[in-house]
Coordinates of N, CA and C and ligand atoms in Angstrom, one line a residue:
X1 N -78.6 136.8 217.0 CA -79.4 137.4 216.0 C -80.4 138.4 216.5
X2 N -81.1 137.6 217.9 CA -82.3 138.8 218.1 C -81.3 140.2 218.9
X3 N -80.1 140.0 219.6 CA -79.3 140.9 220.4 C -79.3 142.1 219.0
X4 N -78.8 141.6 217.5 CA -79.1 142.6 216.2 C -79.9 143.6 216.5
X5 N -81.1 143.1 216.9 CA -82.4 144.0 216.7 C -83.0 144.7 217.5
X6 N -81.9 144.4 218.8 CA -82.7 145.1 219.8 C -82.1 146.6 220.5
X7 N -83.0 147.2 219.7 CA -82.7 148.5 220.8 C -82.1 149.3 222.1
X8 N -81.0 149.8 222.0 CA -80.5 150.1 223.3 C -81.4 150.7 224.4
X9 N -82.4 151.6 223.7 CA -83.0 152.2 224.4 C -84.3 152.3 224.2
X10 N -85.8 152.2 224.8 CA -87.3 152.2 224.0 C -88.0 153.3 225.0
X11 N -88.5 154.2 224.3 CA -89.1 155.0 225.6 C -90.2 155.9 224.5
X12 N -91.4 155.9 225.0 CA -92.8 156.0 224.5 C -92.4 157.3 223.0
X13 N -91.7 158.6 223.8 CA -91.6 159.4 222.4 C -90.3 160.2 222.6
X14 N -90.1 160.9 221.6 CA -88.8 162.2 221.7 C -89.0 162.9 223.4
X15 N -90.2 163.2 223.9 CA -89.8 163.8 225.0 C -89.4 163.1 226.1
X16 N -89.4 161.9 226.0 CA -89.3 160.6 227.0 C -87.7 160.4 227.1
X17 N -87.1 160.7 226.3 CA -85.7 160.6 226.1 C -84.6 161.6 227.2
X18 N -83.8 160.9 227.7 CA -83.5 161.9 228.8 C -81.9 162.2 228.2
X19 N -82.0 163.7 227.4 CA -81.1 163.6 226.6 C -79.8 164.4 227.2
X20 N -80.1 165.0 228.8 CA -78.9 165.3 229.4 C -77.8 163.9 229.6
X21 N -78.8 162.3 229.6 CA -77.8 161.2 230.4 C -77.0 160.9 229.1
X22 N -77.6 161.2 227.7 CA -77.3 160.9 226.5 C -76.0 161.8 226.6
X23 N -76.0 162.7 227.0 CA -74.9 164.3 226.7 C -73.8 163.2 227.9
X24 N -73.9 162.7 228.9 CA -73.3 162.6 230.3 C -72.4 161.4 229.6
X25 N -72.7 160.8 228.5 CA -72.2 159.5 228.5 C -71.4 159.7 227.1
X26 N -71.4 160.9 226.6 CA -70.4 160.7 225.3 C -71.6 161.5 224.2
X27 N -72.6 161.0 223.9 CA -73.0 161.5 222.7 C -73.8 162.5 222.1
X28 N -73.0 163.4 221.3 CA -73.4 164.8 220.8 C -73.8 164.9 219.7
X29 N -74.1 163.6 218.8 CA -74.5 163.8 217.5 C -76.1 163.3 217.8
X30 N -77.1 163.6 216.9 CA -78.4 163.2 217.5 C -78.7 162.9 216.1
X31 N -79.3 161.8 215.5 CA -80.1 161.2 214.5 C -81.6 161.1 214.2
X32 N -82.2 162.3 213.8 CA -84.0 161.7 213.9 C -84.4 161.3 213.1
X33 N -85.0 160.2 213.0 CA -86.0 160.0 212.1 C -87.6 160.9 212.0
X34 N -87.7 161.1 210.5 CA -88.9 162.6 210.4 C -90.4 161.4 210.8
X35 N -91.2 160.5 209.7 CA -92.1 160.2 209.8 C -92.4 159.3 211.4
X36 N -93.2 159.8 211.8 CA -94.1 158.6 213.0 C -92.9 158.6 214.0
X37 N -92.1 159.5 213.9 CA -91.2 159.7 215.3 C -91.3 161.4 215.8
X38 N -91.1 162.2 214.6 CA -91.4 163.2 215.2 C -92.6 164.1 215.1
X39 N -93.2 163.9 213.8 CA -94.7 164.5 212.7 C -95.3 163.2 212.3
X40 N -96.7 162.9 212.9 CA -97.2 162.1 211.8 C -97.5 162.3 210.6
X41 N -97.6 160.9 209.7 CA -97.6 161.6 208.1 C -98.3 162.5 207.8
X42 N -99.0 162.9 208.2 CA -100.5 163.9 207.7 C -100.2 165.1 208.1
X43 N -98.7 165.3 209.1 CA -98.3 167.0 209.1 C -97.1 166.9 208.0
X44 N -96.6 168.2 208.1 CA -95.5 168.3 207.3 C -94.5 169.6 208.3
X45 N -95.0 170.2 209.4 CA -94.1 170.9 210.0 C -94.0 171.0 211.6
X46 N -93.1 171.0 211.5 CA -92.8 170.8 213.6 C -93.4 171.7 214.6
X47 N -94.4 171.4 215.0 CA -95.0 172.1 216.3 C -94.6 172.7 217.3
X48 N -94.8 173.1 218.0 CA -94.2 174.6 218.5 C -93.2 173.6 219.9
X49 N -93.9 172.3 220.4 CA -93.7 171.5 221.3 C -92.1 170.9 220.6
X50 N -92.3 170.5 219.2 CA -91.0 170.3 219.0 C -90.2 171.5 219.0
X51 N -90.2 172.3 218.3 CA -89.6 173.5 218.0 C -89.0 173.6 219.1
X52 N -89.7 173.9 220.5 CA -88.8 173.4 222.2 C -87.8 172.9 222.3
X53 N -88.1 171.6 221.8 CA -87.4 170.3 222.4 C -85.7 170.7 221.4
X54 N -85.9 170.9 220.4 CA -84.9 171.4 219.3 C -83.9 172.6 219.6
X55 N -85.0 173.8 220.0 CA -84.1 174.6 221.0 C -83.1 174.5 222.2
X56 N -84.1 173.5 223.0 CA -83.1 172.7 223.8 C -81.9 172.3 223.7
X57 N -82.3 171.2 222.5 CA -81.5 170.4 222.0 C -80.0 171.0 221.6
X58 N -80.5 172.4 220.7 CA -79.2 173.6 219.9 C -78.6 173.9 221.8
X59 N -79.2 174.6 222.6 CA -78.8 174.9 223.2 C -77.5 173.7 223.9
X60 N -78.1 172.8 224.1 CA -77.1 171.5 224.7 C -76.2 171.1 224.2
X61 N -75.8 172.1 222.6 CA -74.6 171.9 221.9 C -75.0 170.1 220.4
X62 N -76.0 169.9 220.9 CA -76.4 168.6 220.4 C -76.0 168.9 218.6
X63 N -75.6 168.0 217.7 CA -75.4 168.5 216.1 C -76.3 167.3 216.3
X64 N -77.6 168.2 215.7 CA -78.9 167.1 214.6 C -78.7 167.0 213.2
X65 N -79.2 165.8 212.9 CA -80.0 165.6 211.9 C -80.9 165.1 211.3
X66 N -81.3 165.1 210.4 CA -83.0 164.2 210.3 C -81.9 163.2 208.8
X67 N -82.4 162.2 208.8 CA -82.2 161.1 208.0 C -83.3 159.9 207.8
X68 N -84.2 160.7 206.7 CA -85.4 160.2 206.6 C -85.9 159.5 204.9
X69 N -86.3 158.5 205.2 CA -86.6 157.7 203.9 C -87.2 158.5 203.0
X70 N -88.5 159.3 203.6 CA -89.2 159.9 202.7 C -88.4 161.1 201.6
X71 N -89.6 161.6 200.8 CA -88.7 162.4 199.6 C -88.6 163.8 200.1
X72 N -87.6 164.5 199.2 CA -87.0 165.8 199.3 C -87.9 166.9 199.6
X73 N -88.6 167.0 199.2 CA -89.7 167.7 199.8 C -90.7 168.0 201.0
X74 N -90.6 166.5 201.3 CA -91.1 166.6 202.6 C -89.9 167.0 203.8
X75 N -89.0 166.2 203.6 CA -87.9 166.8 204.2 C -87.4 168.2 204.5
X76 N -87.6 168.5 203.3 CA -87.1 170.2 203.5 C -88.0 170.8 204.1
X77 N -89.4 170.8 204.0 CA -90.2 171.6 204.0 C -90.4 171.5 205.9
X78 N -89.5 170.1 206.4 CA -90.1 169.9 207.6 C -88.6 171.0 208.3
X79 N -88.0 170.6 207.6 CA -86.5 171.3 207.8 C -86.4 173.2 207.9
X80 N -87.2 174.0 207.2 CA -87.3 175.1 206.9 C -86.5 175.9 207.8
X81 N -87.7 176.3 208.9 CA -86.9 177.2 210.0 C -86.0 176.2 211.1
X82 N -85.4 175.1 211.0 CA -85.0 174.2 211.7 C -83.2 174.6 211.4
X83 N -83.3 174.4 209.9 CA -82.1 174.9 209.0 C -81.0 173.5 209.7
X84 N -80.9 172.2 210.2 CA -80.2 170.7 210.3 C -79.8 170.2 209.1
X85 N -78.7 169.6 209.5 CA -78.4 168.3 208.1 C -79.5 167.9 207.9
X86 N -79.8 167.3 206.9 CA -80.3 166.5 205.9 C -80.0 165.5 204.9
X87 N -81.0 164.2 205.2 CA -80.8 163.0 204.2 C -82.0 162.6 203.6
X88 N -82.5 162.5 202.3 CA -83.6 162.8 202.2 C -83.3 161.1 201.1
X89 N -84.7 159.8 201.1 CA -84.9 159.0 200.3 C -83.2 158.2 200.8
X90 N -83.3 158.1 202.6 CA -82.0 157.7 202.9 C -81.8 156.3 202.6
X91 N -82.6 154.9 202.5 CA -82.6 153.8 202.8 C -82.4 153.3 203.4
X92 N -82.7 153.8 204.6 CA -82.2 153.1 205.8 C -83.5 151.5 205.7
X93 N -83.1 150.4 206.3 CA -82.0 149.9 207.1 C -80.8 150.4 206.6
X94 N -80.0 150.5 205.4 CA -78.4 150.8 204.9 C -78.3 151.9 205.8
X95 N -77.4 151.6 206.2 CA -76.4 152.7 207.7 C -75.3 153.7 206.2
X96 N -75.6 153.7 205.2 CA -74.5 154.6 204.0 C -74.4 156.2 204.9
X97 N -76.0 156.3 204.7 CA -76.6 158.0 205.1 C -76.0 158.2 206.3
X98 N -76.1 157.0 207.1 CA -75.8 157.4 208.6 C -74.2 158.1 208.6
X99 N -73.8 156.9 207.9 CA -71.9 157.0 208.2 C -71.8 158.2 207.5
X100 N -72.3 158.5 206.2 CA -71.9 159.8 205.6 C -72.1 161.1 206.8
X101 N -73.1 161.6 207.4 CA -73.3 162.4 208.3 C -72.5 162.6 209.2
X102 N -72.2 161.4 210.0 CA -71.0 160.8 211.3 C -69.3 161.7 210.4
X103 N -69.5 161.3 209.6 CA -68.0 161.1 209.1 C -67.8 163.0 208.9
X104 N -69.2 163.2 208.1 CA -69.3 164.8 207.4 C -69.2 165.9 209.0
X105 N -69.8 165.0 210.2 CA -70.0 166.6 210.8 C -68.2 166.3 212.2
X106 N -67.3 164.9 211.6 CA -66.4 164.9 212.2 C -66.7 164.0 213.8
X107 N -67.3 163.6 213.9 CA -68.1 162.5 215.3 C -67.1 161.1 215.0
X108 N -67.0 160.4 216.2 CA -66.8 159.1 216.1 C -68.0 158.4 216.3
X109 N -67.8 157.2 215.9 CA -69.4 155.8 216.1 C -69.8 156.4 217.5
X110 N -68.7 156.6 218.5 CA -69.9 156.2 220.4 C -70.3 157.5 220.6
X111 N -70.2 158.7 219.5 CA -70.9 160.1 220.4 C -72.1 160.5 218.9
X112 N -72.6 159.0 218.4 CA -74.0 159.7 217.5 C -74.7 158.0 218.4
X113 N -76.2 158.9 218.2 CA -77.2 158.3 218.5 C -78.1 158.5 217.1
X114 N -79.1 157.2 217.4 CA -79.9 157.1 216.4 C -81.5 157.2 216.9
X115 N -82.4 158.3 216.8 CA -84.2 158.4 217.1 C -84.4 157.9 216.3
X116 N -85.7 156.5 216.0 CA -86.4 156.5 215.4 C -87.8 155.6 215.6
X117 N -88.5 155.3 215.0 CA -89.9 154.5 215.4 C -90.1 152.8 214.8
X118 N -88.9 152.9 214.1 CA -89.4 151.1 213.4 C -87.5 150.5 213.8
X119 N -88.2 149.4 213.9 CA -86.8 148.4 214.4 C -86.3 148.1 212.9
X120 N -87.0 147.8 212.2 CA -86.3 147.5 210.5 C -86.2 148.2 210.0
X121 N -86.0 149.5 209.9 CA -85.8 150.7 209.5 C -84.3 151.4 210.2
X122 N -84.9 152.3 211.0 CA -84.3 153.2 212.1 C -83.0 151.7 213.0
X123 N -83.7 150.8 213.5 CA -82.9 150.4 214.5 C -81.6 149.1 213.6
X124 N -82.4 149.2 213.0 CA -81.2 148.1 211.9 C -80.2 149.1 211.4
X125 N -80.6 150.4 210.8 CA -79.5 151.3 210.3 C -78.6 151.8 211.1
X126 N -79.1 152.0 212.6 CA -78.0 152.2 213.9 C -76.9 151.5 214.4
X127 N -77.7 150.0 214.1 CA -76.8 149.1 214.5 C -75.4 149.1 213.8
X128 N -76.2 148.7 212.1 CA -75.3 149.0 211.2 C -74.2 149.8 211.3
X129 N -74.6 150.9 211.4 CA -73.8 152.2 211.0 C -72.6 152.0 212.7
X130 N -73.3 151.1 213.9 CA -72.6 151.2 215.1 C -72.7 151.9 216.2
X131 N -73.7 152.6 215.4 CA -74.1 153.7 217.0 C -75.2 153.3 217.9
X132 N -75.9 154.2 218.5 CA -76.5 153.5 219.6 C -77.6 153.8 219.3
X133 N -78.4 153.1 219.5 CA -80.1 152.9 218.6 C -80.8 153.2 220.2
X134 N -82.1 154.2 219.7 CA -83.1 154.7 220.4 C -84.5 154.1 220.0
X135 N -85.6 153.6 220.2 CA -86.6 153.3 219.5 C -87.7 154.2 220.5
X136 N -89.1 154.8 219.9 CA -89.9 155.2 220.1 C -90.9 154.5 219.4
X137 N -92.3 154.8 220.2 CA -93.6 154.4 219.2 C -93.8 155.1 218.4
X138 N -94.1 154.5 218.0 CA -94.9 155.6 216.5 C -95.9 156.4 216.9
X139 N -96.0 157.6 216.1 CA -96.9 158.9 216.5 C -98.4 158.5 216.4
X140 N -98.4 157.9 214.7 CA -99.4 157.3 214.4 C -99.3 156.6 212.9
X141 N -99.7 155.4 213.7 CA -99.1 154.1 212.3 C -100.0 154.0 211.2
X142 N -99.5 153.9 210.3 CA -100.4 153.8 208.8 C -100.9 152.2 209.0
X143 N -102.0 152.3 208.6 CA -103.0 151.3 207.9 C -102.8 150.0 207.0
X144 N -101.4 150.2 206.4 CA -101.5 149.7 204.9 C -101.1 148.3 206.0
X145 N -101.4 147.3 204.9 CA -100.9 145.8 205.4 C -99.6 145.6 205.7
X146 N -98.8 145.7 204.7 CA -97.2 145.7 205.2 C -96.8 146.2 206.3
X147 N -97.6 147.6 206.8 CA -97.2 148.2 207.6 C -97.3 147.4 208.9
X148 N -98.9 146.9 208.7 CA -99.8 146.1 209.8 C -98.4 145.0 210.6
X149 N -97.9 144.2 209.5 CA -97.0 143.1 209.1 C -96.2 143.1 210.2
X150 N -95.0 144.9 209.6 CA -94.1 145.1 210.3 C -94.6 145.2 211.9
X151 N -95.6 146.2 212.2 CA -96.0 146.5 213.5 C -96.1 145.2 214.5
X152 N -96.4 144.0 214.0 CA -96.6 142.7 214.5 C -95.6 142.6 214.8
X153 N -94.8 142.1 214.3 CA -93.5 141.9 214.2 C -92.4 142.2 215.2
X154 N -92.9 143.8 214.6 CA -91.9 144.4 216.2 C -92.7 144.3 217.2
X155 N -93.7 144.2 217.3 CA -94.1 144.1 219.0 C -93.9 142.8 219.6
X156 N -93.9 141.8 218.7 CA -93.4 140.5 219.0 C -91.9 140.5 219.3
X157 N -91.2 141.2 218.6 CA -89.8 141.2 219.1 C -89.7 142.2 220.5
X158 N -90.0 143.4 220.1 CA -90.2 143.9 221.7 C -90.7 143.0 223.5
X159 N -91.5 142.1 222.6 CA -92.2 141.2 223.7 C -90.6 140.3 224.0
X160 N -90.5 139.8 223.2 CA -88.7 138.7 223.4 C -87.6 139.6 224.4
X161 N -87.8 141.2 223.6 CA -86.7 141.6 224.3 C -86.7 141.7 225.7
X162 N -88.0 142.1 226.2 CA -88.5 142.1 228.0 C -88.4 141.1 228.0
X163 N -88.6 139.6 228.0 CA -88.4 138.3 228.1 C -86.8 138.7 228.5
X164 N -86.3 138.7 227.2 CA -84.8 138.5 227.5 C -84.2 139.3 228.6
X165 N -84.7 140.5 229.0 CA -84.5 141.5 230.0 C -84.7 140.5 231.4
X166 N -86.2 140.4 231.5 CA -86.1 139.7 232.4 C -85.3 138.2 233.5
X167 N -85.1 137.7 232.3 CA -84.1 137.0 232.7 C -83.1 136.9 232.9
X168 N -82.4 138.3 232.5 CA -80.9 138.7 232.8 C -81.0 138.9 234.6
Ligands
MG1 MG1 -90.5 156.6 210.9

């Protein structure tokens, strides 16, 4: 059950990601999640630091896309000069959005990866969908209780999964 939830990969943020080993091993499709992975909620457009990392990214042949819960507007508006697929009010955990993209840009399950910042969100939909789940921290986590909830939650599962690491 906890093997479900756990992340193939956890590394502090998008730049932490070492996405030549990702290119070395098969996978050319890249999955972002928008909120608390790559903008906190309180922006709405990609900073010149991402803007980089994306250039990069185009350059390394990588096919992105953002597949984010939130609504069409923020989406797009984060999307503008980026001009990536789009999945806007995706529901992830449901892996639907994921497989729709996979399928639409012609990828098999082992060459997409999935970015994102919550395990019940982002890393459940990866699993789902089969591909290989990335987890980051959050940019910066909302306040609300639920949120509080989830945050527990996963760091308690994070705590199990080094447990479990370690004893392998
Ligand atoms: Mg998020």
């Amino acid at each position: 059950m906890l093997k479900k939830l756990k992340p193939d990969i956890y590394v502090d943020d998008i730049y932490a990601i070492d996405y030549e080993a990702l290119k070395h091993e098969g996978i050319t499709g890249i999955i972002f999640d928008i909120d608390n992975t790559l903008i906190p909620y309180e922006e709405s457009m990609p900073n010149d630091k991402i803007q980089e990392l994306f250039d990069k990214l185009k350059e390394m042949e990588f096919v992105i896309s953002f597949i984010s819960n939130g609504p069409k507007k923020r989406v797009d508006k984060f999307n503008t000069r980026l001009n990536f697929y789009t999945r806007h009010r995706a529901c992830k955990p449901l892996s639907v959005n994921l497989r729709k993209f996979i399928e639409e840009v012609n990828l098999e399950k082992n060459q997409v990866a999935i970015i994102g910042d919550q395990i019940f969100t982002d890393v459940i939909a990866g699993k789902c969908a089969g591909i290989k789940t990335i987890l980051v921290r959050p940019i910066k986590p909302r306040n609300s209780i639920i949120e509080k909830i989830k945050r527990r939650l996963e760091s308690k599962l994070l705590q199990k999964f080094n447990e479990m690491e370690m004893k392998r």
